[in-house]
JSON list of C-alpha atoms and ligand atoms in Angstrom, two decimals:
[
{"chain": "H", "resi": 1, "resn": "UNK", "atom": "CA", "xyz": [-2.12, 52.90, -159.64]},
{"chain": "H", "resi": 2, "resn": "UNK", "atom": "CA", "xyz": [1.38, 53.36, -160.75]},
{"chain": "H", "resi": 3, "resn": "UNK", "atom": "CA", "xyz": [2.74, 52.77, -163.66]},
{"chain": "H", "resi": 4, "resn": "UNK", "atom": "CA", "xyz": [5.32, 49.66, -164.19]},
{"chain": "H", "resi": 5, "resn": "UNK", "atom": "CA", "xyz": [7.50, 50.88, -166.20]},
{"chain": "H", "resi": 6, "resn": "UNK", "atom": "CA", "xyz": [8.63, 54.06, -164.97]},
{"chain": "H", "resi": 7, "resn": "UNK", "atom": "CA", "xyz": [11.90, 53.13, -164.32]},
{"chain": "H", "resi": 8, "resn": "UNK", "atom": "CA", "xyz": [15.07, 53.58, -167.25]},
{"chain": "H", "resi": 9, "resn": "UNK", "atom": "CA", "xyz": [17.61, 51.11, -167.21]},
{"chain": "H", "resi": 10, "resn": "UNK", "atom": "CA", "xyz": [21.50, 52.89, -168.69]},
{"chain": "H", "resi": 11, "resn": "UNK", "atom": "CA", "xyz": [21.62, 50.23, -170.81]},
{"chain": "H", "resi": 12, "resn": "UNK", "atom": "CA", "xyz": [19.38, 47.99, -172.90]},
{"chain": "H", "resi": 13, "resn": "UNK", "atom": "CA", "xyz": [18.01, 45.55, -171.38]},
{"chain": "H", "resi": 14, "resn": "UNK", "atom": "CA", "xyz": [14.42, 43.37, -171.56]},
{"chain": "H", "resi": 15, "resn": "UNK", "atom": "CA", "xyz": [11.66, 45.01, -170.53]},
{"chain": "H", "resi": 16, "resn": "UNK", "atom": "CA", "xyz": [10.86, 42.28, -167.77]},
{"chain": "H", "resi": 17, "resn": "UNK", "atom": "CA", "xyz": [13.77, 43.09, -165.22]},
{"chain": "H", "resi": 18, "resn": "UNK", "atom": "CA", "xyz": [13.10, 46.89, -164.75]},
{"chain": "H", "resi": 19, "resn": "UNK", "atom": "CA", "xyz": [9.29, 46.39, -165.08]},
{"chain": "H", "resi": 20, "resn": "UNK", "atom": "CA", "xyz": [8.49, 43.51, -162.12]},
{"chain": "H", "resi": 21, "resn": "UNK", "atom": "CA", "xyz": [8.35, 45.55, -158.82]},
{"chain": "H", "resi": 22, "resn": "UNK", "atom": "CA", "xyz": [6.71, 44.69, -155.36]},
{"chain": "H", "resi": 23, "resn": "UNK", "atom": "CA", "xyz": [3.54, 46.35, -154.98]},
{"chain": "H", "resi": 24, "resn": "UNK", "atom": "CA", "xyz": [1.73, 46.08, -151.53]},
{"chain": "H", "resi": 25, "resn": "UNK", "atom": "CA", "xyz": [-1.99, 47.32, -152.86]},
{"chain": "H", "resi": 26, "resn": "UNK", "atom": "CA", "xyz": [-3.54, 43.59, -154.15]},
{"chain": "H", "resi": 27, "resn": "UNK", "atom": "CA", "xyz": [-6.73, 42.82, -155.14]},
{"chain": "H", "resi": 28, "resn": "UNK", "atom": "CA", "xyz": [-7.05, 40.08, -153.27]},
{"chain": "H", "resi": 29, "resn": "UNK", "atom": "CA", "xyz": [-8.33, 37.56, -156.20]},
{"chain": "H", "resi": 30, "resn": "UNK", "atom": "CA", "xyz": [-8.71, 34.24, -156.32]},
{"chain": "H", "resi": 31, "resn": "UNK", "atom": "CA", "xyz": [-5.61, 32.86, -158.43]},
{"chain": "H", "resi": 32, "resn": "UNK", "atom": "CA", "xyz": [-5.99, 30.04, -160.88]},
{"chain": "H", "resi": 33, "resn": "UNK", "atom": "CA", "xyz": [-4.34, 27.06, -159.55]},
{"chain": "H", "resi": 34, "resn": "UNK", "atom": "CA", "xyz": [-2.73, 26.69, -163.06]},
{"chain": "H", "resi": 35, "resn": "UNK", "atom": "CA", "xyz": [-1.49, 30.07, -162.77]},
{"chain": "H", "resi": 36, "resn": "UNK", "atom": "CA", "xyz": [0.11, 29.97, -159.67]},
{"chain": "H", "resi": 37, "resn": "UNK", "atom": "CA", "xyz": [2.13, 26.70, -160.94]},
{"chain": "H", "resi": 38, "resn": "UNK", "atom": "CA", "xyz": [3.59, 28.61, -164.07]},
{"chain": "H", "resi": 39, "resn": "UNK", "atom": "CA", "xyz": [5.33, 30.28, -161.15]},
{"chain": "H", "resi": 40, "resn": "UNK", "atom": "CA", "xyz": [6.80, 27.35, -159.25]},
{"chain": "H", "resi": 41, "resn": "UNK", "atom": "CA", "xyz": [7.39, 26.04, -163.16]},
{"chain": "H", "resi": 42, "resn": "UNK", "atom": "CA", "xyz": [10.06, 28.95, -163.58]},
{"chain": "H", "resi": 43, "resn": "UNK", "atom": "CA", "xyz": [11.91, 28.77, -160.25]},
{"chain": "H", "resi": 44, "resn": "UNK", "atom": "CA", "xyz": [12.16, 24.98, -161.12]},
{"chain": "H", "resi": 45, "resn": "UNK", "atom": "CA", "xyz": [14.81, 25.74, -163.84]},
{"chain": "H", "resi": 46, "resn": "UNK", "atom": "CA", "xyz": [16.77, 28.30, -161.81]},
{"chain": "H", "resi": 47, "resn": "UNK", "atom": "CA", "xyz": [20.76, 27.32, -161.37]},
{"chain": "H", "resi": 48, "resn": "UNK", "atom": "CA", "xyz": [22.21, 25.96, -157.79]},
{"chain": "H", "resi": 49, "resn": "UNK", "atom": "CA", "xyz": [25.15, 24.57, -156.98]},
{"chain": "H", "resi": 50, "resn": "UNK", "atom": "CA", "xyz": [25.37, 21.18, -158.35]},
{"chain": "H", "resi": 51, "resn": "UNK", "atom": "CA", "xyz": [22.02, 21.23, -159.17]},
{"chain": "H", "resi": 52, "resn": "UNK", "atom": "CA", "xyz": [21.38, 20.89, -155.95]},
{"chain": "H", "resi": 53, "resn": "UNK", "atom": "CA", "xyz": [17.67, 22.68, -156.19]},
{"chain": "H", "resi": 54, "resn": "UNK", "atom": "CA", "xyz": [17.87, 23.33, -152.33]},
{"chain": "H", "resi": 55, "resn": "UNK", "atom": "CA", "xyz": [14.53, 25.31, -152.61]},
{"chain": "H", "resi": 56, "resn": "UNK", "atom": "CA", "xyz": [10.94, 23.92, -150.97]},
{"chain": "H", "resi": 57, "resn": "UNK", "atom": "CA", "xyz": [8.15, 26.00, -151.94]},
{"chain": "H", "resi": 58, "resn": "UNK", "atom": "CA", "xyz": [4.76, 25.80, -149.52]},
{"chain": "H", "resi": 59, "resn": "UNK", "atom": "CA", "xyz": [1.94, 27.63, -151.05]},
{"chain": "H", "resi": 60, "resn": "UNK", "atom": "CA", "xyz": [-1.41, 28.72, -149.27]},
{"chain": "H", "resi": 61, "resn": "UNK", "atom": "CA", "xyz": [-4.13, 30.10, -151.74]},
{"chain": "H", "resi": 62, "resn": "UNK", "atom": "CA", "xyz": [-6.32, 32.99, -149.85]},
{"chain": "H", "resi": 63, "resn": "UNK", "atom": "CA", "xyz": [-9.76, 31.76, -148.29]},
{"chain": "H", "resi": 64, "resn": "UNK", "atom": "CA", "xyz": [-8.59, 28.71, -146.94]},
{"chain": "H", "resi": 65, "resn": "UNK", "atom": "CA", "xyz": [-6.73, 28.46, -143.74]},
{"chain": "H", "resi": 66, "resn": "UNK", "atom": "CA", "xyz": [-3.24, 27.36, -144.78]},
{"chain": "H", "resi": 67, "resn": "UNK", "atom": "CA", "xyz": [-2.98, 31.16, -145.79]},
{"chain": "H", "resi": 68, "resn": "UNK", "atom": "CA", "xyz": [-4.12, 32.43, -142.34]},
{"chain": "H", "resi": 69, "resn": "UNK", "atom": "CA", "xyz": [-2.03, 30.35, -140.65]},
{"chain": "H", "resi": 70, "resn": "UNK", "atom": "CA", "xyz": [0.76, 31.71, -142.85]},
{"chain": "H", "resi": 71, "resn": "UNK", "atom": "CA", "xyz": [-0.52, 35.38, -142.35]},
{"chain": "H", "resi": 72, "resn": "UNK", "atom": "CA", "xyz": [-0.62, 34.92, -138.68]},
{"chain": "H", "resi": 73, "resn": "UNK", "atom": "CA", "xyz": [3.78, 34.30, -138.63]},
{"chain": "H", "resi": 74, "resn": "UNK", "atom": "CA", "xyz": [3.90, 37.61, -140.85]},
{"chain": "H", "resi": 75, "resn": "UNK", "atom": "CA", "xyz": [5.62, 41.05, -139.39]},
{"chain": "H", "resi": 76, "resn": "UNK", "atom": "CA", "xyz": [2.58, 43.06, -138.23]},
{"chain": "H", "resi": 77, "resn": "UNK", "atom": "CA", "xyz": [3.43, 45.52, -140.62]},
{"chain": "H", "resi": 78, "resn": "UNK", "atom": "CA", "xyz": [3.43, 42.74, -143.63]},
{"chain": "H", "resi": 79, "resn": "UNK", "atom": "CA", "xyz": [0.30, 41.33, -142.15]},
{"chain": "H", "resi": 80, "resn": "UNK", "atom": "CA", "xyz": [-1.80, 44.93, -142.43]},
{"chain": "H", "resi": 81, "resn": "UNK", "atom": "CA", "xyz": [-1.60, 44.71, -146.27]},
{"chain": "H", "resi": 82, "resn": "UNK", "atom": "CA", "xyz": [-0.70, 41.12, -147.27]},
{"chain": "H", "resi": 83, "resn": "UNK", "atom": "CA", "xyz": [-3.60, 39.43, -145.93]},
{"chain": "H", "resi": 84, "resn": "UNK", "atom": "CA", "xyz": [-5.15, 40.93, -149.53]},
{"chain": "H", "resi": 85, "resn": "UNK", "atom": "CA", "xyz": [-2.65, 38.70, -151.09]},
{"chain": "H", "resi": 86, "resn": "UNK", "atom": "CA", "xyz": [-4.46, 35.81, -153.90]},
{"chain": "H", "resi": 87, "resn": "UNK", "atom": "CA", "xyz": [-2.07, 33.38, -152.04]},
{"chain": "H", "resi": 88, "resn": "UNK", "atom": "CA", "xyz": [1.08, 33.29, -149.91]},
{"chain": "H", "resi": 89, "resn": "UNK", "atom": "CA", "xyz": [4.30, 31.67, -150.41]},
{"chain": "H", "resi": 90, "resn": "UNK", "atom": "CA", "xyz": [6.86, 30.72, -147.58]},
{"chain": "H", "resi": 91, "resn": "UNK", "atom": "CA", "xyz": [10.14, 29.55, -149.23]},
{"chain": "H", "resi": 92, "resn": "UNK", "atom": "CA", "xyz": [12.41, 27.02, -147.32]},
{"chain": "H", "resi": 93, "resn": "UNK", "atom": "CA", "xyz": [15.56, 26.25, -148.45]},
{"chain": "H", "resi": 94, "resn": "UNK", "atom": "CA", "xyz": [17.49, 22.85, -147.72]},
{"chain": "H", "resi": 95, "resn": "UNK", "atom": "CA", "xyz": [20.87, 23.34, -145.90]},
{"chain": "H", "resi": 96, "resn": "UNK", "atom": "CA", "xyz": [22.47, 20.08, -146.25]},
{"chain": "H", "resi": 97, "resn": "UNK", "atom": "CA", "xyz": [23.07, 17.91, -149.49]},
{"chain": "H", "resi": 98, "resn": "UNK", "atom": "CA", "xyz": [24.16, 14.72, -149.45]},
{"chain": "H", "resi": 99, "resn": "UNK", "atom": "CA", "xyz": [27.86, 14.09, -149.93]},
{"chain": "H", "resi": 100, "resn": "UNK", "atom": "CA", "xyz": [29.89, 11.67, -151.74]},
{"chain": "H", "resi": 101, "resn": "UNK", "atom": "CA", "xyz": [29.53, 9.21, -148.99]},
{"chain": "H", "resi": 102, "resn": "UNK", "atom": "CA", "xyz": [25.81, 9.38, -148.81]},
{"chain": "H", "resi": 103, "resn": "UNK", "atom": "CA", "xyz": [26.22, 11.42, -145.63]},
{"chain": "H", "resi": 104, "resn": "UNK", "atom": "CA", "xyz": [24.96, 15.00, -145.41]},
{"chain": "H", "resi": 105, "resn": "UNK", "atom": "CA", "xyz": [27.02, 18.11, -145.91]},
{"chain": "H", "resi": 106, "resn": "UNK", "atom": "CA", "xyz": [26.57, 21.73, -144.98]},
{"chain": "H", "resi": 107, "resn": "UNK", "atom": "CA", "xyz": [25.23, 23.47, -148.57]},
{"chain": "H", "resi": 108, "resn": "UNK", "atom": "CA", "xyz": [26.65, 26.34, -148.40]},
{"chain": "H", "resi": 109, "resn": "UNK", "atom": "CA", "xyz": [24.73, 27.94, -151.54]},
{"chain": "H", "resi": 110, "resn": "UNK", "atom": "CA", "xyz": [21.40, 27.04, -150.44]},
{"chain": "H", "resi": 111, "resn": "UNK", "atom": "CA", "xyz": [20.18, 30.44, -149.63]},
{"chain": "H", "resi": 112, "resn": "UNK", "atom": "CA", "xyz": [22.02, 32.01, -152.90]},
{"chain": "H", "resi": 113, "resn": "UNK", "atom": "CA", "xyz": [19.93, 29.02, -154.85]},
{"chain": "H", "resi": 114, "resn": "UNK", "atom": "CA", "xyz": [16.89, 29.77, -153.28]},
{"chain": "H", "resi": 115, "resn": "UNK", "atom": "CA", "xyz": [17.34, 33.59, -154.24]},
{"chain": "H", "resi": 116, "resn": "UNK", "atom": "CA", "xyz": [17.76, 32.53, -158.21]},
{"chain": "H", "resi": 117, "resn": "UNK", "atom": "CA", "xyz": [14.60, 30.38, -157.73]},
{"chain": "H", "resi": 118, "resn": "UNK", "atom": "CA", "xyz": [12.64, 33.47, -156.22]},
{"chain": "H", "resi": 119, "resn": "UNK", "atom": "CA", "xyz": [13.96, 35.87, -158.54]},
{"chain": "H", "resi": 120, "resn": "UNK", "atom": "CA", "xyz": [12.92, 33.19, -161.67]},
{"chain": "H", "resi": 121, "resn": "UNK", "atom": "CA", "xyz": [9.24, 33.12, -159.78]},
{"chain": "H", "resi": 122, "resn": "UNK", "atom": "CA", "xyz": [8.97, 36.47, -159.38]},
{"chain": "H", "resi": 123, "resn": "UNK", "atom": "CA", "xyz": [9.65, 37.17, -162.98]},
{"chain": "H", "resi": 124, "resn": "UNK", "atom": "CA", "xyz": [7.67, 34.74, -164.09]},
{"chain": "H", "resi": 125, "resn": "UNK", "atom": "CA", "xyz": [4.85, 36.18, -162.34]},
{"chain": "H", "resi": 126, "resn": "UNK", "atom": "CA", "xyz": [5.44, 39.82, -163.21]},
{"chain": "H", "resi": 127, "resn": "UNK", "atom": "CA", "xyz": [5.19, 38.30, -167.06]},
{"chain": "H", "resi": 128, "resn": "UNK", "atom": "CA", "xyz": [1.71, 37.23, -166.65]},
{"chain": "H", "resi": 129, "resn": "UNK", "atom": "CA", "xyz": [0.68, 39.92, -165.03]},
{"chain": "H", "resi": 130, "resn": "UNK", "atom": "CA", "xyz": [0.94, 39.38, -161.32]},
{"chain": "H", "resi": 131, "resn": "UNK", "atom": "CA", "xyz": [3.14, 40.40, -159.02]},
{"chain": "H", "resi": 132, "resn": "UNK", "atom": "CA", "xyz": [4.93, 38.45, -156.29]},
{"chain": "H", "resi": 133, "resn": "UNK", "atom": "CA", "xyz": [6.38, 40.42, -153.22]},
{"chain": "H", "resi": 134, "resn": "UNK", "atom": "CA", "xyz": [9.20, 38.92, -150.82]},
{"chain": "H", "resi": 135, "resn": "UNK", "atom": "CA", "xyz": [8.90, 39.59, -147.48]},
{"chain": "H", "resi": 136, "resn": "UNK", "atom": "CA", "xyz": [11.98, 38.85, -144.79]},
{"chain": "H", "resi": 137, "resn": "UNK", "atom": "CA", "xyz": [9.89, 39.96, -142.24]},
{"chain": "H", "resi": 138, "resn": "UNK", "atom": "CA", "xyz": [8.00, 37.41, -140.28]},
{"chain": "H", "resi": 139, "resn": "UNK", "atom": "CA", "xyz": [8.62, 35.40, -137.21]},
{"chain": "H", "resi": 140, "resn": "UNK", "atom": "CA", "xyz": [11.04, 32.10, -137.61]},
{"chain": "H", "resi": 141, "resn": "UNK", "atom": "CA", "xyz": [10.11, 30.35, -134.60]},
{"chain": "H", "resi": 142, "resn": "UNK", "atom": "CA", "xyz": [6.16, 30.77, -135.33]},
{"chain": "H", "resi": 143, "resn": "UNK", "atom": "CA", "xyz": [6.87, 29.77, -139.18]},
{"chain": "H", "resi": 144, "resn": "UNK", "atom": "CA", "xyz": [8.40, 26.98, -138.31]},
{"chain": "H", "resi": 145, "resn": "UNK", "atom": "CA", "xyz": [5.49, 25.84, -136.39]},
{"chain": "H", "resi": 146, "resn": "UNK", "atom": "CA", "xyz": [3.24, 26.62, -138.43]},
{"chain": "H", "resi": 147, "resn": "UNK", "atom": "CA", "xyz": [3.89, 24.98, -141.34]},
{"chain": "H", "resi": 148, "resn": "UNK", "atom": "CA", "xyz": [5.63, 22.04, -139.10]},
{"chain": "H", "resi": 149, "resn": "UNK", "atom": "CA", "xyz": [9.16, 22.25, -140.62]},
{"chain": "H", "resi": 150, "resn": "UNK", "atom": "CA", "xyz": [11.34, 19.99, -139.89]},
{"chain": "H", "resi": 151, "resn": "UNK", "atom": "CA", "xyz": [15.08, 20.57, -139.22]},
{"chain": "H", "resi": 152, "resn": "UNK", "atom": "CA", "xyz": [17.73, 21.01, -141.72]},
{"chain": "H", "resi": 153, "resn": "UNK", "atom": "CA", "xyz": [15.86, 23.81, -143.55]},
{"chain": "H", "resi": 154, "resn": "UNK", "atom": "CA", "xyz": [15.71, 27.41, -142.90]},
{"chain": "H", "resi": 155, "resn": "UNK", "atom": "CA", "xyz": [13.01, 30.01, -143.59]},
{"chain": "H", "resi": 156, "resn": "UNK", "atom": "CA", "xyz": [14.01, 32.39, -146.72]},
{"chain": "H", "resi": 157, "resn": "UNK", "atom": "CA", "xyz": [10.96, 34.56, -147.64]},
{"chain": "H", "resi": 158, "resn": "UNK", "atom": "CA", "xyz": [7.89, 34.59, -147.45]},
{"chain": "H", "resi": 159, "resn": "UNK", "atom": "CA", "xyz": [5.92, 35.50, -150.77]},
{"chain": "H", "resi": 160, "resn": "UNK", "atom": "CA", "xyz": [2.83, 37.48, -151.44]},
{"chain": "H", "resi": 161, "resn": "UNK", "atom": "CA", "xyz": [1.60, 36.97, -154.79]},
{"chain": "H", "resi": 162, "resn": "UNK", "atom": "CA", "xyz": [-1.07, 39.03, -156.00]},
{"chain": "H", "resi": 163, "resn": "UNK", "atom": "CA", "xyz": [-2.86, 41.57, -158.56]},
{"chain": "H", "resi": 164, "resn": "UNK", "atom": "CA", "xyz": [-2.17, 45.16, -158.23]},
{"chain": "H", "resi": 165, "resn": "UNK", "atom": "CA", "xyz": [-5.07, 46.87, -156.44]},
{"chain": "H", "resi": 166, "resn": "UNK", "atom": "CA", "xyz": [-6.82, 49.77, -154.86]},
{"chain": "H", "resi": 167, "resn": "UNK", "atom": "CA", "xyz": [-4.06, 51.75, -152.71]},
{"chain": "H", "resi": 168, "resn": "UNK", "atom": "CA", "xyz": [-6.39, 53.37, -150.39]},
{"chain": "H", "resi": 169, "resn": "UNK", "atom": "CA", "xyz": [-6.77, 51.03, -147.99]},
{"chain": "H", "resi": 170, "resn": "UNK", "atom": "CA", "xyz": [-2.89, 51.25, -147.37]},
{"chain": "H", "resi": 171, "resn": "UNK", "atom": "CA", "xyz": [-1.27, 52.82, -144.27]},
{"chain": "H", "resi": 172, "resn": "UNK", "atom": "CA", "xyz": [0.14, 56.47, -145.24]},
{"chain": "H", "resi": 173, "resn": "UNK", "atom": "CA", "xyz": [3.51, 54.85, -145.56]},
{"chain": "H", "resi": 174, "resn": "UNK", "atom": "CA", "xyz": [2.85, 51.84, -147.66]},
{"chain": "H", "resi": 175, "resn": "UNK", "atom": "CA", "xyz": [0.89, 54.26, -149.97]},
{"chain": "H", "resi": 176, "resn": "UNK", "atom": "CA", "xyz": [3.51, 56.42, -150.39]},
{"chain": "H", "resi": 177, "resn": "UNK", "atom": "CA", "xyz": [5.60, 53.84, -151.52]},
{"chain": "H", "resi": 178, "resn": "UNK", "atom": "CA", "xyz": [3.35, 52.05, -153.84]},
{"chain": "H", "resi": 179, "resn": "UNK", "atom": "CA", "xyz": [5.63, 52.86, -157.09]},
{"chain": "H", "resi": 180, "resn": "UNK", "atom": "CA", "xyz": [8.64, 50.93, -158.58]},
{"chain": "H", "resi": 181, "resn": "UNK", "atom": "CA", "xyz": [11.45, 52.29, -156.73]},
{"chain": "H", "resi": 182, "resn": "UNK", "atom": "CA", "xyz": [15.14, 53.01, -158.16]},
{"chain": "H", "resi": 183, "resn": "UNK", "atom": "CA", "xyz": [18.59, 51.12, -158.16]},
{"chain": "H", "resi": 184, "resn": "UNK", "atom": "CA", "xyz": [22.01, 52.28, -157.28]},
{"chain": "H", "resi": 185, "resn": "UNK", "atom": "CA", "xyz": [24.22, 53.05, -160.45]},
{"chain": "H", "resi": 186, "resn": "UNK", "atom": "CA", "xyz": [26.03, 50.33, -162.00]},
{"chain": "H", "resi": 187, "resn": "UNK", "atom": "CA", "xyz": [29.20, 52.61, -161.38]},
{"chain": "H", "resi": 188, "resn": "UNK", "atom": "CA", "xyz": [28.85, 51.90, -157.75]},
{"chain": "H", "resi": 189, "resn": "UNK", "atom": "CA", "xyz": [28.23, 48.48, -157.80]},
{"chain": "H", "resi": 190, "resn": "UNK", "atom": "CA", "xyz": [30.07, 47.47, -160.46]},
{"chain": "H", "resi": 191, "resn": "UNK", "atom": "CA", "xyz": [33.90, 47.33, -161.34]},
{"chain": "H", "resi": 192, "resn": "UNK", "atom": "CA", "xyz": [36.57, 45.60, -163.74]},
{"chain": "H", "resi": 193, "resn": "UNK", "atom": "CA", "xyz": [39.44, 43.85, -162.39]},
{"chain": "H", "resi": 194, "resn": "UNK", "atom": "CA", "xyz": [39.97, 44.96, -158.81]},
{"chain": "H", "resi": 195, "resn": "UNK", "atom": "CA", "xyz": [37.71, 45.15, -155.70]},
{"chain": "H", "resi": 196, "resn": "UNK", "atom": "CA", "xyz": [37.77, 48.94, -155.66]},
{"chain": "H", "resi": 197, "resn": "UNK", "atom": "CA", "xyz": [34.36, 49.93, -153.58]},
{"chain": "H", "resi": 198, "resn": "UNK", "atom": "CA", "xyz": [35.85, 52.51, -150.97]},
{"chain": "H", "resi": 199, "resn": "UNK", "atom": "CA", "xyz": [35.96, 56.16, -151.48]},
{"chain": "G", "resi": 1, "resn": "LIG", "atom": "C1", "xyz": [14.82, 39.11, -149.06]},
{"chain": "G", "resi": 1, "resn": "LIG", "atom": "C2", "xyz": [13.77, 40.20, -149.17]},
{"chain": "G", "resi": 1, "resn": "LIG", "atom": "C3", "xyz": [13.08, 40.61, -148.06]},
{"chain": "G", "resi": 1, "resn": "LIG", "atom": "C4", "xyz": [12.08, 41.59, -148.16]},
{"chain": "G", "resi": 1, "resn": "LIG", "atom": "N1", "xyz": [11.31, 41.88, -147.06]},
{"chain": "G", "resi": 1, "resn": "LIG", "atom": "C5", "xyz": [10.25, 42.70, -147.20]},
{"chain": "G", "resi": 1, "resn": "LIG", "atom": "C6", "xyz": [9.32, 42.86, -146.13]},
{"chain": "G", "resi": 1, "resn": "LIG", "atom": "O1", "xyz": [9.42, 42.26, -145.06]},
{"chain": "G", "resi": 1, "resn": "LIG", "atom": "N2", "xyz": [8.27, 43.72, -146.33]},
{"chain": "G", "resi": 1, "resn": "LIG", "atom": "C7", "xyz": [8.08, 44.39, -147.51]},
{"chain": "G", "resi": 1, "resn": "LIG", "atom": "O2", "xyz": [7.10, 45.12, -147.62]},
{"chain": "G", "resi": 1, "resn": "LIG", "atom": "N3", "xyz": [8.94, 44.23, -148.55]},
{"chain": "G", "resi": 1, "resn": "LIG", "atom": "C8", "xyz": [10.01, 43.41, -148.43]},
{"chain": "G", "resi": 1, "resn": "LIG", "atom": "N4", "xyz": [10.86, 43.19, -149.48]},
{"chain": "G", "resi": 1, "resn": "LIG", "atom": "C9", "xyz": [10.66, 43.91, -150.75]},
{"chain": "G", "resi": 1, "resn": "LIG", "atom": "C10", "xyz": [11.81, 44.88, -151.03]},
{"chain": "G", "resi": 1, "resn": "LIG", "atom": "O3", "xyz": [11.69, 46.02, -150.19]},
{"chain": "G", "resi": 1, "resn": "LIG", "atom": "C11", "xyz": [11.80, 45.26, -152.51]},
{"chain": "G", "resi": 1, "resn": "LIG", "atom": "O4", "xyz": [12.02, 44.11, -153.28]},
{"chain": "G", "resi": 1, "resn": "LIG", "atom": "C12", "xyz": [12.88, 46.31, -152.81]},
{"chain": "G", "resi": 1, "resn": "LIG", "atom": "O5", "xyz": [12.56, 47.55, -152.24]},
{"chain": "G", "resi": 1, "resn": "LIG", "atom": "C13", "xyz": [13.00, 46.52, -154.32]},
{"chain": "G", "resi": 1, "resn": "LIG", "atom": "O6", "xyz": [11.75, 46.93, -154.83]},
{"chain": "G", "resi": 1, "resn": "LIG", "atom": "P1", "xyz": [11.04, 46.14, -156.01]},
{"chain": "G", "resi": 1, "resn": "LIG", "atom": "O7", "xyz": [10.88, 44.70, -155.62]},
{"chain": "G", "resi": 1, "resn": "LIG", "atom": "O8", "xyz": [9.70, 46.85, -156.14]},
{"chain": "G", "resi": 1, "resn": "LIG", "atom": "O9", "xyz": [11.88, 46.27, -157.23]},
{"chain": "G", "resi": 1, "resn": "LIG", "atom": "C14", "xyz": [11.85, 42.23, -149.40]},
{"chain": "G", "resi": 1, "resn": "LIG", "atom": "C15", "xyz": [12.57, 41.81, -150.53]},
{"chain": "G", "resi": 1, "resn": "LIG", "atom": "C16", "xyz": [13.52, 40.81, -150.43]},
{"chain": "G", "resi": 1, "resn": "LIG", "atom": "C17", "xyz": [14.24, 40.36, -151.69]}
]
C-alpha cells in the first residue's frame, strides 16, 4: 500500500489537499449509509454561480443492483477495478437555471459548480478515511439510460468511493500507478498580472 502523504507541497498548505489521491486498489466494503452522506453533506456547501447548486448526485451502494447497473456504463478499463468500489457515484449536473422571467437559461457554470462540489466530496471523504476516485470514462448514451436521466442535465463523473485495498488483483498498469502522483509547478501554472504561458 502506498503511503498518502508522499507528496511535498512548495508551500504550506493543510495536510488534506496534497494527501487525498485516487487509488484504484479498494476493499470493496460495505460503507455506512451515514458515512457516505458526510460526503454529499460537504459538496452541499460548495460555491456555484448564484447559488445555483447545479449538481445531482445518484449514489449506488455495492451489492445491490443500482451499482451494477452503474458498473455496466463504466469504460472497460474503469470497470476491471471499480466494481471493488463500497459504492458508486454518477454526478449530473443541471444545465439550465431559471431566469428572471421564470423561463430557463443556459448555466453556463454548471460543470465548473459541479467540479467544486466533487472536489468538496472528495475531500471530505479523503478526511475520514476513504477515498473517492472520478472517473470521465464511461459511456453517456448507456448512463443516461441507465439511470433514466432526463434532459437538461449532462453526465460529469462518475465516482468510485472506496477503502484502499489489496493491489494485487490490479492489471500491471493500474498497479504501477497505485501511488499519489505529482503536480506541475506553480511557476508554470501560475502568473501575476499578465497571461504569460508560452515559451
Ligand atoms: C474529470 C476526471 C476524470 C477522470 N477520469 C478517470 C478515469 O476515467 N479513470 C481513472 O482511473 N481515473 C480518472 N480520473 C482520476 C485522475 O487520473 C486523477 O485524479 C489524477 O491523475 C490526479 O491524481 P489524484 O486524484 O490521485 O491526485 C479522473 C479525474 C477527473 C477529475
Amino acid at each position: 500500500m502506498s503511503a498518502p502523504h508522499a507528496r511535498t507541497p512548495d508551500h504550506p498548505i493543510d495536510p488534506q489537499f496534497a494527501g487525498r489521491w485516487s487509488p484504484r486498489a479498494l476493499t470493496g466494503e460495505e460503507i455506512p449509509l451515514a458515512t457516505l452522506m458526510t460526503f454529499f453533506e460537504a459538496a452541499r456547501w460548495a460555491p456555484s454561480s448564484m447559488n445555483g447548486q447545479p449538481w445531482r448526485f445518484v449514489f449506488a451502494r455495492r451489492g445491490t443492483p443500482a451499482f451494477d447497473r452503474f458498473l455496466t456504463v463504466l469504460a472497460p478499463g474503469n470497470q476491471a477495478w471499480a466494481d471493488r468500489a463500497s459504492a458508486l457515484v454518477a454526478l449530473a449536473s443541471s444545465t439550465h437555471r431559471n431566469g428572471r422571467d421564470g423561463k430557463p437559461v443556459p448555466n453556463g457554470a454548471h460543470a465548473f459548480d459541479a467540479g467544486a462540489a466533487w472536489a468538496s466530496f472528495a475531500l471530505q471523504a479523503h478526511l475520514t478515511g476513504w477515498h473517492a476516485h472520478a472517473m470521465g470514462g464511461f459511456d453517456h448514451a448507456a448512463a443516461q439510460a441507465a439511470l433514466a436521466v432526463p434532459e437538461g442535465y449532462q453526465f460529469q463523473v462518475f465516482i468510485a468511493v472506496g477503502r484502499q485495498g489489496d493491489a494485487s488483483h490490479l492489471a500491471e498498469w493500474a498497479r504501477n500507478a497505485e501511488r499519489p502522483n505529482d503536480r506541475l509547478p506553480l511557476a508554470l501554472t501560475v502568473r501575476e498580472g499578465t497571461f504569460d504561458f508560452e515559451g
